[in-house]
Amino acid sequence: QSVVTQPPSASGTPGQRVTISCSGSNSNIGSNYVYWYQQLPGTAPKLLIYRNNQRPSGVPDRFSGSKSGTSASLAISGLRSEDEADYFCAAWDDSLSGWVFGGGTELTVL
Amino acid sequence: QVQLVQSGSDLKKPGASVKVSCKASGYTFTSSGMNWVRQAPGQGLEWMGWINTKTGNPTYAQGFTGRFVFSLDTSVSTAYLQISSLKAEDTAVYYCARVDRDPLTGLYYFDYWGQGTLVTVSS
C-alpha cells in the first residue's frame, strides 16, 4: 500500500479537462516538492511536472500541477487520445528519509 | 539526448541471483546519481535507494538491505542492481532513474528513467 494515495483510474473525453489527485502527509507532500510522471504503455516514465508546478521544456502547457497542504493535483486540459497513460506522483518523505510514490492513476480517453 | 537502457527480462529460480544493468548515454555518467525503483505486480512504486556515481557509495532504503547491491562500471557508464537469494516476492519490474539537481532549490529529483526490467522468480 502506497504512502501517497492516488485514484487508481480516471477518464475523460477528447477536449475535456481532467484532474488527478495525490494525497500524502506532512512528512512528504506537506513539506516537500511534488513531481509528476507520465508512463505510456511499455515505455519509461517521463517527467511531466517538477517543483509542484513547473514544466520541463517540451511538455505542453496543457499539463499543469498544483499543491495545497498535503495534497497535490495534476490537471490535463484539452485531453487527447495520446494522453492515455499511467500518471504517478512522487515526493521526498522526511520521516522515511526516502522517496515515496503514489500508486499511479490509469487515465483513459474515452 | 539522455537515455537509460536497461537489460532485458529475466526468469530466475528461487535462491538464485540476478544482475540488472542500466546503461546511460547522452550525459556525463558521474554527474548524476542513479536510483533504483521497484514495482511489484499490481503494486505502486517503491524507492530502493541510490548510488553516488562519483564515489560509488550506495544508500539503501528500508527493506532493501542485505540481499540488494548497487554497483557501477563507470568505464561503460553503467549501473547495476544485483539481488541475491531471490524469493518469489522479488518478482517485479525494476527501474533505474537518474536524479538531477534543481538549480533553484538545490534539491534532487528523478528526471530520466530506464524502460524497466521484469525479473520473474519462479520454480
Short mmCIF file of N, CA and C in Angstrom, two decimals, chain B residues 4-113:
data_model
loop_
_atom_site.label_atom_id
_atom_site.label_comp_id
_atom_site.label_asym_id
_atom_site.label_seq_id
_atom_site.Cartn_x
_atom_site.Cartn_y
_atom_site.Cartn_z
N LEU B 4 18.57 5.98 -20.68
CA LEU B 4 18.93 4.91 -19.75
C LEU B 4 18.34 3.64 -20.33
N VAL B 5 19.21 2.71 -20.72
CA VAL B 5 18.75 1.48 -21.36
C VAL B 5 19.06 0.31 -20.44
N GLN B 6 18.02 -0.38 -20.04
CA GLN B 6 18.18 -1.48 -19.11
C GLN B 6 18.26 -2.83 -19.81
N SER B 7 18.78 -3.80 -19.11
CA SER B 7 18.87 -5.16 -19.64
C SER B 7 17.47 -5.77 -19.73
N GLY B 8 17.37 -6.87 -20.47
CA GLY B 8 16.09 -7.47 -20.76
C GLY B 8 15.53 -8.29 -19.60
N SER B 9 14.31 -8.74 -19.78
CA SER B 9 13.61 -9.52 -18.76
C SER B 9 14.40 -10.77 -18.40
N ASP B 10 14.19 -11.24 -17.18
CA ASP B 10 14.94 -12.40 -16.71
C ASP B 10 14.03 -13.28 -15.86
N LEU B 11 14.21 -14.59 -16.02
CA LEU B 11 13.45 -15.56 -15.24
C LEU B 11 14.45 -16.34 -14.40
N LYS B 12 14.24 -16.32 -13.10
CA LYS B 12 15.17 -16.99 -12.20
C LYS B 12 14.42 -17.90 -11.24
N LYS B 13 15.14 -18.91 -10.75
CA LYS B 13 14.57 -19.80 -9.74
C LYS B 13 14.82 -19.22 -8.35
N PRO B 14 13.98 -19.55 -7.41
CA PRO B 14 14.21 -19.11 -6.03
C PRO B 14 15.59 -19.52 -5.54
N GLY B 15 16.25 -18.60 -4.85
CA GLY B 15 17.59 -18.87 -4.34
C GLY B 15 18.70 -18.42 -5.26
N ALA B 16 18.38 -18.17 -6.51
CA ALA B 16 19.39 -17.72 -7.47
C ALA B 16 19.65 -16.22 -7.30
N SER B 17 20.57 -15.70 -8.12
CA SER B 17 20.87 -14.27 -8.13
C SER B 17 20.58 -13.70 -9.51
N VAL B 18 20.38 -12.39 -9.54
CA VAL B 18 20.16 -11.71 -10.82
C VAL B 18 20.91 -10.39 -10.78
N LYS B 19 21.39 -9.96 -11.95
CA LYS B 19 22.06 -8.67 -12.04
C LYS B 19 21.42 -7.89 -13.19
N VAL B 20 20.84 -6.77 -12.86
CA VAL B 20 20.17 -5.90 -13.82
C VAL B 20 21.11 -4.75 -14.15
N SER B 21 21.25 -4.45 -15.43
CA SER B 21 22.12 -3.35 -15.83
C SER B 21 21.32 -2.16 -16.35
N CYS B 22 21.94 -1.01 -16.25
CA CYS B 22 21.32 0.25 -16.67
C CYS B 22 22.42 1.07 -17.34
N LYS B 23 22.43 1.10 -18.67
CA LYS B 23 23.48 1.80 -19.40
C LYS B 23 23.03 3.21 -19.74
N ALA B 24 23.84 4.19 -19.32
CA ALA B 24 23.49 5.59 -19.52
C ALA B 24 24.23 6.16 -20.73
N SER B 25 23.58 7.08 -21.40
CA SER B 25 24.21 7.79 -22.51
C SER B 25 23.62 9.19 -22.63
N GLY B 26 24.33 10.06 -23.31
CA GLY B 26 23.83 11.41 -23.54
C GLY B 26 24.19 12.42 -22.46
N TYR B 27 24.96 12.00 -21.47
CA TYR B 27 25.41 12.92 -20.43
C TYR B 27 26.63 12.32 -19.75
N THR B 28 27.28 13.11 -18.90
CA THR B 28 28.43 12.60 -18.15
C THR B 28 27.93 11.75 -17.00
N PHE B 29 28.22 10.46 -17.06
CA PHE B 29 27.64 9.48 -16.14
C PHE B 29 27.85 9.85 -14.68
N THR B 30 29.03 10.38 -14.36
CA THR B 30 29.35 10.65 -12.96
C THR B 30 28.78 11.97 -12.45
N SER B 31 28.02 12.67 -13.28
CA SER B 31 27.48 13.96 -12.86
C SER B 31 26.12 13.84 -12.17
N SER B 32 25.53 12.66 -12.23
CA SER B 32 24.18 12.48 -11.65
C SER B 32 24.09 11.16 -10.92
N GLY B 33 23.45 11.17 -9.76
CA GLY B 33 23.25 9.94 -9.02
C GLY B 33 22.27 9.02 -9.72
N MET B 34 22.36 7.73 -9.43
CA MET B 34 21.45 6.75 -10.04
C MET B 34 20.64 6.06 -8.95
N ASN B 35 19.35 6.04 -9.16
CA ASN B 35 18.44 5.43 -8.20
C ASN B 35 17.85 4.13 -8.78
N TRP B 36 17.34 3.31 -7.89
CA TRP B 36 16.64 2.10 -8.30
C TRP B 36 15.25 2.09 -7.65
N VAL B 37 14.26 1.71 -8.45
CA VAL B 37 12.86 1.72 -8.02
C VAL B 37 12.22 0.40 -8.42
N ARG B 38 11.44 -0.16 -7.52
CA ARG B 38 10.79 -1.44 -7.77
C ARG B 38 9.28 -1.26 -7.92
N GLN B 39 8.70 -2.03 -8.82
CA GLN B 39 7.25 -2.07 -8.95
C GLN B 39 6.80 -3.52 -9.05
N ALA B 40 6.28 -4.04 -7.95
CA ALA B 40 5.77 -5.41 -7.94
C ALA B 40 4.42 -5.45 -8.68
N PRO B 41 4.04 -6.62 -9.14
CA PRO B 41 2.77 -6.72 -9.90
C PRO B 41 1.59 -6.16 -9.13
N GLY B 42 0.86 -5.25 -9.74
CA GLY B 42 -0.31 -4.67 -9.12
C GLY B 42 -0.03 -3.73 -7.97
N GLN B 43 1.24 -3.41 -7.76
CA GLN B 43 1.63 -2.53 -6.65
C GLN B 43 2.17 -1.20 -7.16
N GLY B 44 2.35 -0.27 -6.22
CA GLY B 44 2.93 1.02 -6.58
C GLY B 44 4.44 0.94 -6.64
N LEU B 45 5.05 2.07 -6.90
CA LEU B 45 6.50 2.15 -6.98
C LEU B 45 7.11 2.24 -5.59
N GLU B 46 8.25 1.58 -5.42
CA GLU B 46 8.99 1.64 -4.16
C GLU B 46 10.42 2.08 -4.45
N TRP B 47 10.89 3.08 -3.75
CA TRP B 47 12.27 3.52 -3.89
C TRP B 47 13.19 2.57 -3.15
N MET B 48 14.19 2.05 -3.86
CA MET B 48 15.10 1.07 -3.28
C MET B 48 16.36 1.72 -2.74
N GLY B 49 16.69 2.90 -3.27
CA GLY B 49 17.90 3.57 -2.84
C GLY B 49 18.63 4.15 -4.04
N TRP B 50 19.87 4.58 -3.80
CA TRP B 50 20.62 5.19 -4.89
C TRP B 50 22.11 4.96 -4.69
N ILE B 51 22.86 5.23 -5.79
CA ILE B 51 24.29 5.11 -5.71
C ILE B 51 24.92 6.40 -6.23
N ASN B 52 25.89 6.91 -5.49
CA ASN B 52 26.63 8.09 -5.90
C ASN B 52 27.60 7.68 -7.00
N THR B 53 27.40 8.18 -8.19
CA THR B 53 28.21 7.72 -9.33
C THR B 53 29.61 8.32 -9.32
N LYS B 54 29.84 9.32 -8.46
CA LYS B 54 31.22 9.86 -8.35
C LYS B 54 32.06 9.00 -7.42
N THR B 55 31.45 8.60 -6.30
CA THR B 55 32.21 7.88 -5.27
C THR B 55 31.92 6.38 -5.23
N GLY B 56 30.80 5.97 -5.83
CA GLY B 56 30.41 4.56 -5.76
C GLY B 56 29.71 4.21 -4.46
N ASN B 57 29.45 5.21 -3.62
CA ASN B 57 28.83 4.93 -2.32
C ASN B 57 27.33 4.70 -2.48
N PRO B 58 26.84 3.51 -2.06
CA PRO B 58 25.41 3.24 -2.18
C PRO B 58 24.65 3.61 -0.90
N THR B 59 23.40 3.93 -1.06
CA THR B 59 22.48 4.15 0.06
C THR B 59 21.25 3.30 -0.19
N TYR B 60 20.91 2.46 0.76
CA TYR B 60 19.79 1.55 0.60
C TYR B 60 18.60 2.00 1.44
N ALA B 61 17.42 1.95 0.84
CA ALA B 61 16.20 2.29 1.56
C ALA B 61 15.83 1.17 2.53
N GLN B 62 14.96 1.50 3.48
CA GLN B 62 14.47 0.49 4.40
C GLN B 62 13.82 -0.65 3.62
N GLY B 63 14.18 -1.87 3.99
CA GLY B 63 13.62 -3.03 3.31
C GLY B 63 14.45 -3.53 2.15
N PHE B 64 15.52 -2.81 1.84
CA PHE B 64 16.37 -3.20 0.71
C PHE B 64 17.83 -3.30 1.12
N THR B 65 18.05 -3.81 2.31
CA THR B 65 19.41 -4.05 2.76
C THR B 65 19.66 -5.55 2.78
N GLY B 66 20.92 -5.92 2.65
CA GLY B 66 21.30 -7.32 2.76
C GLY B 66 21.41 -8.03 1.42
N ARG B 67 20.29 -8.25 0.75
CA ARG B 67 20.31 -9.02 -0.49
C ARG B 67 20.45 -8.16 -1.75
N PHE B 68 20.40 -6.86 -1.57
CA PHE B 68 20.41 -5.94 -2.71
C PHE B 68 21.74 -5.18 -2.74
N VAL B 69 22.36 -5.14 -3.91
CA VAL B 69 23.64 -4.45 -4.04
C VAL B 69 23.62 -3.58 -5.29
N PHE B 70 23.97 -2.30 -5.09
CA PHE B 70 24.13 -1.38 -6.22
C PHE B 70 25.62 -1.29 -6.54
N SER B 71 25.95 -1.27 -7.81
CA SER B 71 27.34 -1.12 -8.21
C SER B 71 27.42 -0.36 -9.52
N LEU B 72 28.65 -0.03 -9.91
CA LEU B 72 28.89 0.76 -11.11
C LEU B 72 30.04 0.18 -11.92
N ASP B 73 30.02 0.48 -13.20
CA ASP B 73 31.21 0.37 -14.04
C ASP B 73 31.25 1.68 -14.82
N THR B 74 31.99 2.64 -14.27
CA THR B 74 31.99 3.97 -14.89
C THR B 74 32.66 3.96 -16.26
N SER B 75 33.50 2.96 -16.54
CA SER B 75 34.17 2.90 -17.84
C SER B 75 33.18 2.68 -18.98
N VAL B 76 32.03 2.09 -18.65
CA VAL B 76 30.99 1.87 -19.67
C VAL B 76 29.68 2.55 -19.28
N SER B 77 29.76 3.51 -18.35
CA SER B 77 28.59 4.32 -17.95
C SER B 77 27.39 3.45 -17.59
N THR B 78 27.65 2.45 -16.78
CA THR B 78 26.59 1.50 -16.45
C THR B 78 26.46 1.31 -14.95
N ALA B 79 25.21 1.30 -14.49
CA ALA B 79 24.89 0.99 -13.10
C ALA B 79 24.26 -0.39 -13.05
N TYR B 80 24.46 -1.06 -11.93
CA TYR B 80 23.96 -2.42 -11.78
C TYR B 80 23.18 -2.56 -10.48
N LEU B 81 22.17 -3.42 -10.55
CA LEU B 81 21.44 -3.84 -9.36
C LEU B 81 21.56 -5.36 -9.29
N GLN B 82 22.13 -5.86 -8.21
CA GLN B 82 22.22 -7.31 -8.03
C GLN B 82 21.35 -7.70 -6.84
N ILE B 83 20.56 -8.74 -7.06
CA ILE B 83 19.71 -9.27 -6.00
C ILE B 83 20.09 -10.74 -5.80
N SER B 84 20.42 -11.10 -4.58
CA SER B 84 20.81 -12.49 -4.30
C SER B 84 19.70 -13.19 -3.51
N SER B 85 19.83 -14.50 -3.42
CA SER B 85 18.85 -15.32 -2.69
C SER B 85 17.42 -14.94 -3.06
N LEU B 86 17.15 -14.96 -4.35
CA LEU B 86 15.87 -14.48 -4.86
C LEU B 86 14.69 -15.24 -4.25
N LYS B 87 13.62 -14.49 -4.01
CA LYS B 87 12.37 -15.05 -3.49
C LYS B 87 11.25 -14.70 -4.48
N ALA B 88 10.16 -15.41 -4.37
CA ALA B 88 9.04 -15.16 -5.26
C ALA B 88 8.57 -13.71 -5.16
N GLU B 89 8.65 -13.15 -3.95
CA GLU B 89 8.18 -11.78 -3.77
C GLU B 89 9.11 -10.72 -4.37
N ASP B 90 10.26 -11.15 -4.90
CA ASP B 90 11.13 -10.22 -5.63
C ASP B 90 10.66 -10.03 -7.07
N THR B 91 9.68 -10.82 -7.49
CA THR B 91 9.13 -10.66 -8.83
C THR B 91 8.58 -9.25 -8.99
N ALA B 92 9.14 -8.52 -9.94
CA ALA B 92 8.78 -7.11 -10.09
C ALA B 92 9.46 -6.54 -11.33
N VAL B 93 9.04 -5.35 -11.69
CA VAL B 93 9.77 -4.56 -12.67
C VAL B 93 10.70 -3.64 -11.89
N TYR B 94 11.97 -3.63 -12.28
CA TYR B 94 12.96 -2.79 -11.63
C TYR B 94 13.38 -1.68 -12.60
N TYR B 95 13.32 -0.44 -12.10
CA TYR B 95 13.69 0.72 -12.89
C TYR B 95 14.95 1.37 -12.33
N CYS B 96 15.80 1.86 -13.23
CA CYS B 96 16.83 2.80 -12.81
C CYS B 96 16.31 4.19 -13.16
N ALA B 97 16.70 5.16 -12.37
CA ALA B 97 16.24 6.53 -12.59
C ALA B 97 17.35 7.50 -12.19
N ARG B 98 17.67 8.40 -13.10
CA ARG B 98 18.70 9.39 -12.83
C ARG B 98 18.10 10.53 -12.00
N VAL B 99 18.91 11.11 -11.12
CA VAL B 99 18.48 12.32 -10.43
C VAL B 99 19.29 13.50 -10.94
N ASP B 100 18.61 14.61 -11.04
CA ASP B 100 19.26 15.85 -11.42
C ASP B 100 19.03 16.87 -10.31
N ARG B 101 19.89 17.86 -10.27
CA ARG B 101 19.78 18.88 -9.22
C ARG B 101 19.01 20.08 -9.74
N ASP B 102 17.99 20.47 -9.00
CA ASP B 102 17.22 21.66 -9.32
C ASP B 102 18.07 22.88 -8.96
N PRO B 103 18.46 23.70 -9.93
CA PRO B 103 19.36 24.81 -9.61
C PRO B 103 18.73 25.85 -8.69
N LEU B 104 17.40 25.90 -8.66
CA LEU B 104 16.73 26.90 -7.82
C LEU B 104 16.70 26.47 -6.36
N THR B 105 16.46 25.20 -6.12
CA THR B 105 16.29 24.73 -4.75
C THR B 105 17.49 23.95 -4.21
N GLY B 106 18.33 23.48 -5.13
CA GLY B 106 19.45 22.64 -4.71
C GLY B 106 19.04 21.20 -4.41
N LEU B 107 17.75 20.91 -4.61
CA LEU B 107 17.26 19.56 -4.32
C LEU B 107 17.33 18.68 -5.56
N TYR B 108 17.32 17.39 -5.33
CA TYR B 108 17.43 16.43 -6.43
C TYR B 108 16.08 15.78 -6.71
N TYR B 109 15.89 15.40 -7.95
CA TYR B 109 14.65 14.73 -8.33
C TYR B 109 14.93 13.86 -9.54
N PHE B 110 14.04 12.88 -9.76
CA PHE B 110 14.19 11.96 -10.90
C PHE B 110 13.82 12.69 -12.18
N ASP B 111 14.75 12.74 -13.14
CA ASP B 111 14.39 13.38 -14.40
C ASP B 111 14.34 12.41 -15.57
N TYR B 112 15.13 11.35 -15.53
CA TYR B 112 15.08 10.35 -16.59
C TYR B 112 15.06 8.95 -15.99
N TRP B 113 14.27 8.10 -16.64
CA TRP B 113 14.09 6.73 -16.17
C TRP B 113 14.47 5.74 -17.26
#
